[in-house]
Amino acid sequence: MSTAVVTIPVDASTVSQGALRPGLSLAGQLGARARLLSVVTRESETAERRALLESLLAARGLNDAEVEVGVHEVATDGLIERIGATSPDHPVVMSTHARGVVGEAVLGSVASELLRQTHRPILLTGPHLDDAWSGPIRSLLVCLDGSALSEAMLPEAVAFARAIGAELRLIQVLKPSFGQGADAGEWVYLRRVADHLPERYGVSANWDVLHGTDVSRAVVEYAALIKGAVIAMTTHGRTGLQRMRLGSFAREVLLAARSPVLVMQPAGD
């Protein structure tokens, strides 16, 4: 993973600025330069927007971050064009619950379109990101369900964790009817995946089998117990970000997560 720039799309809304903490934290871990990116619809708005972004950085004592303000008649299209033109190796961190420029409703149209177009991992923050979350990222929790779709996140998760020196942890949620932990057979899948990681990617990973009737809640509550955790998962291409594999699982995780969520739509899916 190249560590030159971490792009953080920000508009004038407070909610969009929720991506600043994880974005700036990630840039610090990577030794990368942070780039605050915004798009306005009129040239006359650029000075005011630039001043806002610079004030956000100054409040955090950051003088070496980049500020880019573009102009496009449709701000969301302008953001997608600019982010899509950046290197796939340069991380993007953005809010998914802002209304307007960065997103719409809960899951942003910009994030959804970027996932569809670029097939790159994007670090997303939802509406319930913990106010105390400040990084650094220490653990990457990769959600697996036995499918090739979920396992497509593994190489990207390995690269991400390796770049920042984070622990890699594989998790799977099983319904109580499958067993309550007494049956060692329920561990077979995650253990097999973990055992193959050193050979395939040169890394090792811990793993945990979770139980619960509410799969997304089990993931969110587990992540909340781990300091500096980030949840990682894939999204299904046929339905975009709004509906992912396992029904509403990923959407519900993003809605409830107290930590950032790394999301990717695999190519060809």
PDB file of C-alpha atoms in Angstrom:
ATOM      1  CA  MET A   1       0.000   0.000   0.000  1.00  0.00           C
ATOM      2  CA  SER A   2       1.424   3.374  -0.998  1.00  0.00           C
ATOM      3  CA  THR A   3       1.250   5.843   1.864  1.00  0.00           C
ATOM      4  CA  ALA A   4       1.531   9.176   0.070  1.00  0.00           C
ATOM      5  CA  VAL A   5      -1.920  10.690   0.695  1.00  0.00           C
ATOM      6  CA  VAL A   6      -5.047   9.954   2.723  1.00  0.00           C
ATOM      7  CA  THR A   7      -8.041  11.698   1.138  1.00  0.00           C
ATOM      8  CA  ILE A   8     -10.823  12.892   3.462  1.00  0.00           C
ATOM      9  CA  PRO A   9     -13.890  14.347   1.672  1.00  0.00           C
ATOM     10  CA  VAL A  10     -15.442  17.076   3.815  1.00  0.00           C
ATOM     11  CA  ASP A  11     -18.200  19.605   3.190  1.00  0.00           C
ATOM     12  CA  ALA A  12     -19.657  22.366   5.349  1.00  0.00           C
ATOM     13  CA  SER A  13     -21.758  20.002   7.465  1.00  0.00           C
ATOM     14  CA  THR A  14     -20.725  18.871  10.924  1.00  0.00           C
ATOM     15  CA  VAL A  15     -21.679  15.292  10.158  1.00  0.00           C
ATOM     16  CA  SER A  16     -19.305  15.071   7.200  1.00  0.00           C
ATOM     17  CA  GLN A  17     -16.496  16.131   9.496  1.00  0.00           C
ATOM     18  CA  GLY A  18     -16.929  12.906  11.464  1.00  0.00           C
ATOM     19  CA  ALA A  19     -14.392  11.372   9.102  1.00  0.00           C
ATOM     20  CA  LEU A  20     -11.652  13.735  10.256  1.00  0.00           C
ATOM     21  CA  ARG A  21     -10.589  11.859  13.381  1.00  0.00           C
ATOM     22  CA  PRO A  22     -10.120   8.437  11.770  1.00  0.00           C
ATOM     23  CA  GLY A  23      -8.764  10.002   8.581  1.00  0.00           C
ATOM     24  CA  LEU A  24      -6.116  12.064  10.319  1.00  0.00           C
ATOM     25  CA  SER A  25      -5.293   9.167  12.638  1.00  0.00           C
ATOM     26  CA  LEU A  26      -4.774   6.853   9.669  1.00  0.00           C
ATOM     27  CA  ALA A  27      -2.563   9.423   7.944  1.00  0.00           C
ATOM     28  CA  GLY A  28      -0.437   9.627  11.076  1.00  0.00           C
ATOM     29  CA  GLN A  29      -0.055   5.859  11.293  1.00  0.00           C
ATOM     30  CA  LEU A  30       0.914   5.630   7.647  1.00  0.00           C
ATOM     31  CA  GLY A  31       3.271   8.575   7.807  1.00  0.00           C
ATOM     32  CA  ALA A  32       1.156  10.006   4.983  1.00  0.00           C
ATOM     33  CA  ARG A  33      -0.071  13.467   4.100  1.00  0.00           C
ATOM     34  CA  ALA A  34      -3.750  14.126   4.747  1.00  0.00           C
ATOM     35  CA  ARG A  35      -5.784  15.779   1.991  1.00  0.00           C
ATOM     36  CA  LEU A  36      -9.073  17.445   2.833  1.00  0.00           C
ATOM     37  CA  LEU A  37     -11.165  17.443  -0.328  1.00  0.00           C
ATOM     38  CA  SER A  38     -14.319  19.443  -0.956  1.00  0.00           C
ATOM     39  CA  VAL A  39     -16.356  20.433  -4.004  1.00  0.00           C
ATOM     40  CA  VAL A  40     -18.587  23.470  -4.362  1.00  0.00           C
ATOM     41  CA  THR A  41     -20.999  24.366  -7.136  1.00  0.00           C
ATOM     42  CA  ARG A  42     -19.842  27.969  -7.687  1.00  0.00           C
ATOM     43  CA  GLU A  43     -16.404  29.509  -7.988  1.00  0.00           C
ATOM     44  CA  SER A  44     -17.484  32.247  -5.585  1.00  0.00           C
ATOM     45  CA  GLU A  45     -17.807  29.650  -2.811  1.00  0.00           C
ATOM     46  CA  THR A  46     -14.260  28.330  -3.002  1.00  0.00           C
ATOM     47  CA  ALA A  47     -12.595  30.884  -0.708  1.00  0.00           C
ATOM     48  CA  GLU A  48     -15.122  30.344   2.071  1.00  0.00           C
ATOM     49  CA  ARG A  49     -14.893  26.567   1.804  1.00  0.00           C
ATOM     50  CA  ARG A  50     -11.096  26.633   1.771  1.00  0.00           C
ATOM     51  CA  ALA A  51     -11.104  28.833   4.871  1.00  0.00           C
ATOM     52  CA  LEU A  52     -13.377  26.344   6.619  1.00  0.00           C
ATOM     53  CA  LEU A  53     -11.144  23.390   5.821  1.00  0.00           C
ATOM     54  CA  GLU A  54      -8.041  25.265   6.882  1.00  0.00           C
ATOM     55  CA  SER A  55      -9.710  26.212  10.168  1.00  0.00           C
ATOM     56  CA  LEU A  56     -10.543  22.561  10.824  1.00  0.00           C
ATOM     57  CA  LEU A  57      -6.887  21.673  10.373  1.00  0.00           C
ATOM     58  CA  ALA A  58      -5.633  24.618  12.407  1.00  0.00           C
ATOM     59  CA  ALA A  59      -7.884  23.606  15.300  1.00  0.00           C
ATOM     60  CA  ARG A  60      -6.043  20.298  15.328  1.00  0.00           C
ATOM     61  CA  GLY A  61      -2.611  21.878  15.055  1.00  0.00           C
ATOM     62  CA  LEU A  62      -2.012  20.521  11.554  1.00  0.00           C
ATOM     63  CA  ASN A  63      -0.075  22.704   9.164  1.00  0.00           C
ATOM     64  CA  ASP A  64       1.192  20.155   6.658  1.00  0.00           C
ATOM     65  CA  ALA A  65      -2.118  18.768   5.381  1.00  0.00           C
ATOM     66  CA  GLU A  66      -3.373  19.540   1.878  1.00  0.00           C
ATOM     67  CA  VAL A  67      -6.601  21.395   1.167  1.00  0.00           C
ATOM     68  CA  GLU A  68      -8.284  20.990  -2.210  1.00  0.00           C
ATOM     69  CA  VAL A  69     -11.516  22.723  -3.198  1.00  0.00           C
ATOM     70  CA  GLY A  70     -12.935  21.923  -6.618  1.00  0.00           C
ATOM     71  CA  VAL A  71     -15.833  23.363  -8.564  1.00  0.00           C
ATOM     72  CA  HIS A  72     -18.470  21.257 -10.290  1.00  0.00           C
ATOM     73  CA  GLU A  73     -22.093  21.955 -11.158  1.00  0.00           C
ATOM     74  CA  VAL A  74     -23.010  18.740  -9.310  1.00  0.00           C
ATOM     75  CA  ALA A  75     -20.892  18.548  -6.171  1.00  0.00           C
ATOM     76  CA  THR A  76     -21.292  14.792  -5.660  1.00  0.00           C
ATOM     77  CA  ASP A  77     -20.187  14.115  -9.242  1.00  0.00           C
ATOM     78  CA  GLY A  78     -17.187  16.354  -8.725  1.00  0.00           C
ATOM     79  CA  LEU A  79     -16.144  14.466  -5.620  1.00  0.00           C
ATOM     80  CA  ILE A  80     -16.500  11.113  -7.342  1.00  0.00           C
ATOM     81  CA  GLU A  81     -14.374  12.278 -10.271  1.00  0.00           C
ATOM     82  CA  ARG A  82     -11.597  13.609  -8.065  1.00  0.00           C
ATOM     83  CA  ILE A  83     -11.471  10.679  -5.693  1.00  0.00           C
ATOM     84  CA  GLY A  84     -11.742   8.181  -8.528  1.00  0.00           C
ATOM     85  CA  ALA A  85      -8.719   9.792 -10.175  1.00  0.00           C
ATOM     86  CA  THR A  86      -6.483   9.199  -7.154  1.00  0.00           C
ATOM     87  CA  SER A  87      -4.232   6.175  -6.878  1.00  0.00           C
ATOM     88  CA  PRO A  88      -5.989   3.032  -5.593  1.00  0.00           C
ATOM     89  CA  ASP A  89      -3.134   2.768  -3.119  1.00  0.00           C
ATOM     90  CA  HIS A  90      -4.106   6.050  -1.458  1.00  0.00           C
ATOM     91  CA  PRO A  91      -6.747   5.507   1.260  1.00  0.00           C
ATOM     92  CA  VAL A  92     -10.076   7.341   1.301  1.00  0.00           C
ATOM     93  CA  VAL A  93     -11.830   8.045   4.611  1.00  0.00           C
ATOM     94  CA  MET A  94     -15.309   9.538   4.560  1.00  0.00           C
ATOM     95  CA  SER A  95     -18.571   9.960   6.393  1.00  0.00           C
ATOM     96  CA  THR A  96     -21.550   7.960   5.152  1.00  0.00           C
ATOM     97  CA  HIS A  97     -24.348   9.741   6.982  1.00  0.00           C
ATOM     98  CA  ALA A  98     -24.000  13.360   5.816  1.00  0.00           C
ATOM     99  CA  ARG A  99     -26.811  14.803   3.754  1.00  0.00           C
ATOM    100  CA  GLY A 100     -25.943  16.656   0.588  1.00  0.00           C
ATOM    101  CA  VAL A 101     -22.413  16.897  -0.698  1.00  0.00           C
ATOM    102  CA  VAL A 102     -20.802  13.903   0.979  1.00  0.00           C
ATOM    103  CA  GLY A 103     -23.802  11.630   1.115  1.00  0.00           C
ATOM    104  CA  GLU A 104     -27.515  11.239   1.330  1.00  0.00           C
ATOM    105  CA  ALA A 105     -29.639   9.815   4.140  1.00  0.00           C
ATOM    106  CA  VAL A 106     -27.483   7.235   5.943  1.00  0.00           C
ATOM    107  CA  LEU A 107     -25.426   5.553   3.259  1.00  0.00           C
ATOM    108  CA  GLY A 108     -23.802   8.110   1.015  1.00  0.00           C
ATOM    109  CA  SER A 109     -24.335   8.148  -2.693  1.00  0.00           C
ATOM    110  CA  VAL A 110     -20.711   9.185  -3.139  1.00  0.00           C
ATOM    111  CA  ALA A 111     -19.389   6.247  -1.123  1.00  0.00           C
ATOM    112  CA  SER A 112     -21.706   3.841  -2.907  1.00  0.00           C
ATOM    113  CA  GLU A 113     -20.670   5.053  -6.342  1.00  0.00           C
ATOM    114  CA  LEU A 114     -16.980   5.008  -5.456  1.00  0.00           C
ATOM    115  CA  LEU A 115     -17.254   1.433  -4.250  1.00  0.00           C
ATOM    116  CA  ARG A 116     -18.959   0.463  -7.496  1.00  0.00           C
ATOM    117  CA  GLN A 117     -16.523   2.286  -9.777  1.00  0.00           C
ATOM    118  CA  THR A 118     -13.185   1.739  -8.080  1.00  0.00           C
ATOM    119  CA  HIS A 119     -13.456  -1.598  -6.220  1.00  0.00           C
ATOM    120  CA  ARG A 120     -11.154  -0.101  -3.627  1.00  0.00           C
ATOM    121  CA  PRO A 121     -11.522  -0.304   0.150  1.00  0.00           C
ATOM    122  CA  ILE A 122     -12.988   2.857   1.683  1.00  0.00           C
ATOM    123  CA  LEU A 123     -12.887   3.590   5.392  1.00  0.00           C
ATOM    124  CA  LEU A 124     -16.365   4.782   6.353  1.00  0.00           C
ATOM    125  CA  THR A 125     -17.692   6.422   9.504  1.00  0.00           C
ATOM    126  CA  GLY A 126     -21.350   6.055  10.423  1.00  0.00           C
ATOM    127  CA  PRO A 127     -23.707   8.197  12.494  1.00  0.00           C
ATOM    128  CA  HIS A 128     -22.765   6.562  15.807  1.00  0.00           C
ATOM    129  CA  LEU A 129     -18.987   6.761  15.654  1.00  0.00           C
ATOM    130  CA  ASP A 130     -17.825   6.946  19.263  1.00  0.00           C
ATOM    131  CA  ASP A 131     -17.038  10.527  20.268  1.00  0.00           C
ATOM    132  CA  ALA A 132     -14.023   9.169  22.107  1.00  0.00           C
ATOM    133  CA  TRP A 133     -12.671   7.319  19.074  1.00  0.00           C
ATOM    134  CA  SER A 134      -9.326   8.865  18.215  1.00  0.00           C
ATOM    135  CA  GLY A 135      -7.159   5.995  17.052  1.00  0.00           C
ATOM    136  CA  PRO A 136      -4.661   4.655  16.461  1.00  0.00           C
ATOM    137  CA  ILE A 137      -6.140   1.689  14.612  1.00  0.00           C
ATOM    138  CA  ARG A 138      -4.900  -1.392  16.440  1.00  0.00           C
ATOM    139  CA  SER A 139      -7.117  -4.227  15.212  1.00  0.00           C
ATOM    140  CA  LEU A 140      -8.797  -4.984  11.899  1.00  0.00           C
ATOM    141  CA  LEU A 141     -11.819  -7.243  12.384  1.00  0.00           C
ATOM    142  CA  VAL A 142     -12.535  -9.062   9.124  1.00  0.00           C
ATOM    143  CA  CYS A 143     -16.130 -10.315   8.863  1.00  0.00           C
ATOM    144  CA  LEU A 144     -16.315 -13.706   7.150  1.00  0.00           C
ATOM    145  CA  ASP A 145     -19.290 -15.946   6.457  1.00  0.00           C
ATOM    146  CA  GLY A 146     -17.787 -18.797   4.443  1.00  0.00           C
ATOM    147  CA  SER A 147     -18.461 -17.155   1.070  1.00  0.00           C
ATOM    148  CA  ALA A 148     -15.974 -16.173  -1.627  1.00  0.00           C
ATOM    149  CA  LEU A 149     -17.460 -12.670  -1.477  1.00  0.00           C
ATOM    150  CA  SER A 150     -16.531 -12.158   2.163  1.00  0.00           C
ATOM    151  CA  GLU A 151     -13.085 -13.704   1.654  1.00  0.00           C
ATOM    152  CA  ALA A 152     -12.338 -11.230  -1.147  1.00  0.00           C
ATOM    153  CA  MET A 153     -11.609  -8.727   1.631  1.00  0.00           C
ATOM    154  CA  LEU A 154      -8.668 -10.767   2.923  1.00  0.00           C
ATOM    155  CA  PRO A 155      -5.859  -9.505   0.639  1.00  0.00           C
ATOM    156  CA  GLU A 156      -6.976  -5.903   1.104  1.00  0.00           C
ATOM    157  CA  ALA A 157      -7.322  -6.359   4.848  1.00  0.00           C
ATOM    158  CA  VAL A 158      -3.853  -7.907   5.028  1.00  0.00           C
ATOM    159  CA  ALA A 159      -2.336  -4.971   3.112  1.00  0.00           C
ATOM    160  CA  PHE A 160      -4.181  -2.438   5.261  1.00  0.00           C
ATOM    161  CA  ALA A 161      -3.231  -4.071   8.561  1.00  0.00           C
ATOM    162  CA  ARG A 162       0.382  -4.580   7.492  1.00  0.00           C
ATOM    163  CA  ALA A 163       0.765  -0.933   6.428  1.00  0.00           C
ATOM    164  CA  ILE A 164      -0.292   0.389   9.833  1.00  0.00           C
ATOM    165  CA  GLY A 165       1.017  -2.425  12.020  1.00  0.00           C
ATOM    166  CA  ALA A 166      -2.443  -3.483  13.183  1.00  0.00           C
ATOM    167  CA  GLU A 167      -3.540  -6.903  14.408  1.00  0.00           C
ATOM    168  CA  LEU A 168      -5.608  -8.940  11.965  1.00  0.00           C
ATOM    169  CA  ARG A 169      -8.573 -10.751  13.508  1.00  0.00           C
ATOM    170  CA  LEU A 170     -11.100 -12.925  11.671  1.00  0.00           C
ATOM    171  CA  ILE A 171     -14.654 -13.068  13.007  1.00  0.00           C
ATOM    172  CA  GLN A 172     -17.766 -15.032  12.122  1.00  0.00           C
ATOM    173  CA  VAL A 173     -21.217 -14.823  13.710  1.00  0.00           C
ATOM    174  CA  LEU A 174     -23.194 -18.026  14.162  1.00  0.00           C
ATOM    175  CA  LYS A 175     -26.813 -18.248  15.217  1.00  0.00           C
ATOM    176  CA  PRO A 176     -27.351 -19.920  18.621  1.00  0.00           C
ATOM    177  CA  SER A 177     -29.027 -22.904  16.984  1.00  0.00           C
ATOM    178  CA  PHE A 178     -25.658 -23.796  15.457  1.00  0.00           C
ATOM    179  CA  GLY A 179     -24.145 -24.191  18.901  1.00  0.00           C
ATOM    180  CA  GLN A 180     -23.201 -22.223  21.938  1.00  0.00           C
ATOM    181  CA  GLY A 181     -19.461 -22.717  21.788  1.00  0.00           C
ATOM    182  CA  ALA A 182     -19.243 -26.267  23.081  1.00  0.00           C
ATOM    183  CA  ASP A 183     -18.987 -27.797  19.614  1.00  0.00           C
ATOM    184  CA  ALA A 184     -15.438 -27.448  18.309  1.00  0.00           C
ATOM    185  CA  GLY A 185     -16.765 -28.014  14.801  1.00  0.00           C
ATOM    186  CA  GLU A 186     -18.001 -24.453  14.609  1.00  0.00           C
ATOM    187  CA  TRP A 187     -14.396 -23.243  14.732  1.00  0.00           C
ATOM    188  CA  VAL A 188     -13.242 -25.247  11.728  1.00  0.00           C
ATOM    189  CA  TYR A 189     -13.861 -22.607   9.055  1.00  0.00           C
ATOM    190  CA  LEU A 190     -12.141 -19.635  10.723  1.00  0.00           C
ATOM    191  CA  ARG A 191      -9.257 -21.754  11.936  1.00  0.00           C
ATOM    192  CA  ARG A 192      -8.709 -23.115   8.427  1.00  0.00           C
ATOM    193  CA  VAL A 193      -8.679 -19.607   6.931  1.00  0.00           C
ATOM    194  CA  ALA A 194      -6.331 -18.355   9.642  1.00  0.00           C
ATOM    195  CA  ASP A 195      -3.993 -21.328   9.185  1.00  0.00           C
ATOM    196  CA  HIS A 196      -3.606 -20.543   5.480  1.00  0.00           C
ATOM    197  CA  LEU A 197      -2.808 -16.846   5.928  1.00  0.00           C
ATOM    198  CA  PRO A 198       0.933 -17.270   6.658  1.00  0.00           C
ATOM    199  CA  GLU A 199       1.404 -19.291   3.479  1.00  0.00           C
ATOM    200  CA  ARG A 200      -0.750 -17.060   1.269  1.00  0.00           C
ATOM    201  CA  TYR A 201       0.048 -13.610   2.625  1.00  0.00           C
ATOM    202  CA  GLY A 202       2.916 -13.982   5.058  1.00  0.00           C
ATOM    203  CA  VAL A 203       0.853 -12.871   8.064  1.00  0.00           C
ATOM    204  CA  SER A 204      -0.906 -14.516  10.971  1.00  0.00           C
ATOM    205  CA  ALA A 205      -4.304 -13.698  12.426  1.00  0.00           C
ATOM    206  CA  ASN A 206      -6.316 -14.333  15.531  1.00  0.00           C
ATOM    207  CA  TRP A 207      -9.918 -15.432  15.154  1.00  0.00           C
ATOM    208  CA  ASP A 208     -13.152 -15.492  17.134  1.00  0.00           C
ATOM    209  CA  VAL A 209     -16.508 -17.151  16.591  1.00  0.00           C
ATOM    210  CA  LEU A 210     -19.347 -14.956  17.853  1.00  0.00           C
ATOM    211  CA  HIS A 211     -22.909 -16.005  18.652  1.00  0.00           C
ATOM    212  CA  GLY A 212     -26.149 -14.110  18.385  1.00  0.00           C
ATOM    213  CA  THR A 213     -29.528 -13.972  16.738  1.00  0.00           C
ATOM    214  CA  ASP A 214     -28.758 -10.419  15.573  1.00  0.00           C
ATOM    215  CA  VAL A 215     -25.624 -10.793  13.468  1.00  0.00           C
ATOM    216  CA  SER A 216     -24.856  -7.091  12.999  1.00  0.00           C
ATOM    217  CA  ARG A 217     -25.363  -6.360  16.688  1.00  0.00           C
ATOM    218  CA  ALA A 218     -22.968  -9.153  17.617  1.00  0.00           C
ATOM    219  CA  VAL A 219     -20.284  -7.631  15.369  1.00  0.00           C
ATOM    220  CA  VAL A 220     -20.833  -4.074  16.602  1.00  0.00           C
ATOM    221  CA  GLU A 221     -20.810  -5.058  20.268  1.00  0.00           C
ATOM    222  CA  TYR A 222     -17.696  -7.161  19.816  1.00  0.00           C
ATOM    223  CA  ALA A 223     -15.867  -4.321  18.056  1.00  0.00           C
ATOM    224  CA  ALA A 224     -16.833  -1.922  20.856  1.00  0.00           C
ATOM    225  CA  LEU A 225     -14.886  -4.068  23.312  1.00  0.00           C
ATOM    226  CA  ILE A 226     -11.637  -3.761  21.360  1.00  0.00           C
ATOM    227  CA  LYS A 227      -9.749  -0.487  21.615  1.00  0.00           C
ATOM    228  CA  GLY A 228      -8.760   0.926  18.239  1.00  0.00           C
ATOM    229  CA  ALA A 229     -10.850  -1.593  16.285  1.00  0.00           C
ATOM    230  CA  VAL A 230     -11.976  -1.202  12.680  1.00  0.00           C
ATOM    231  CA  ILE A 231     -14.562  -3.552  11.145  1.00  0.00           C
ATOM    232  CA  ALA A 232     -13.795  -4.800   7.611  1.00  0.00           C
ATOM    233  CA  MET A 233     -16.296  -6.303   5.150  1.00  0.00           C
ATOM    234  CA  THR A 234     -17.275  -6.572   1.509  1.00  0.00           C
ATOM    235  CA  THR A 235     -20.419  -5.337  -0.206  1.00  0.00           C
ATOM    236  CA  HIS A 236     -22.323  -7.099  -2.977  1.00  0.00           C
ATOM    237  CA  GLY A 237     -22.037  -5.417  -6.386  1.00  0.00           C
ATOM    238  CA  ARG A 238     -25.488  -6.205  -7.726  1.00  0.00           C
ATOM    239  CA  THR A 239     -27.218  -4.102  -5.112  1.00  0.00           C
ATOM    240  CA  GLY A 240     -24.583  -1.545  -4.182  1.00  0.00           C
ATOM    241  CA  LEU A 241     -24.077  -0.363  -0.613  1.00  0.00           C
ATOM    242  CA  GLN A 242     -27.741  -0.209   0.359  1.00  0.00           C
ATOM    243  CA  ARG A 243     -28.211  -3.992   0.458  1.00  0.00           C
ATOM    244  CA  MET A 244     -25.304  -6.304   1.088  1.00  0.00           C
ATOM    245  CA  ARG A 245     -24.822 -10.018   1.452  1.00  0.00           C
ATOM    246  CA  LEU A 246     -26.633 -11.431   4.489  1.00  0.00           C
ATOM    247  CA  GLY A 247     -29.530  -9.055   3.810  1.00  0.00           C
ATOM    248  CA  SER A 248     -29.224  -5.868   5.794  1.00  0.00           C
ATOM    249  CA  PHE A 249     -26.140  -7.002   7.725  1.00  0.00           C
ATOM    250  CA  ALA A 250     -23.571  -4.508   6.473  1.00  0.00           C
ATOM    251  CA  ARG A 251     -26.042  -1.638   6.351  1.00  0.00           C
ATOM    252  CA  GLU A 252     -26.967  -2.291   9.972  1.00  0.00           C
ATOM    253  CA  VAL A 253     -23.307  -2.521  10.990  1.00  0.00           C
ATOM    254  CA  LEU A 254     -22.597   0.867   9.422  1.00  0.00           C
ATOM    255  CA  LEU A 255     -25.618   2.375  11.125  1.00  0.00           C
ATOM    256  CA  ALA A 256     -24.698   1.133  14.586  1.00  0.00           C
ATOM    257  CA  ALA A 257     -20.900   0.875  14.590  1.00  0.00           C
ATOM    258  CA  ARG A 258     -19.036   2.875  17.203  1.00  0.00           C
ATOM    259  CA  SER A 259     -15.855   2.398  15.178  1.00  0.00           C
ATOM    260  CA  PRO A 260     -14.948   2.999  11.507  1.00  0.00           C
ATOM    261  CA  VAL A 261     -15.825   0.335   8.929  1.00  0.00           C
ATOM    262  CA  LEU A 262     -13.585  -0.620   6.011  1.00  0.00           C
ATOM    263  CA  VAL A 263     -15.817  -1.564   3.056  1.00  0.00           C
ATOM    264  CA  MET A 264     -14.969  -2.892  -0.400  1.00  0.00           C
ATOM    265  CA  GLN A 265     -16.932  -4.090  -3.428  1.00  0.00           C
ATOM    266  CA  PRO A 266     -14.866  -6.792  -5.129  1.00  0.00           C
ATOM    267  CA  ALA A 267     -14.177  -6.421  -8.843  1.00  0.00           C
ATOM    268  CA  GLY A 268     -16.505  -8.458 -11.034  1.00  0.00           C
ATOM    269  CA  ASP A 269     -19.126  -8.775  -8.320  1.00  0.00           C
TER     270      ASP A 269
END
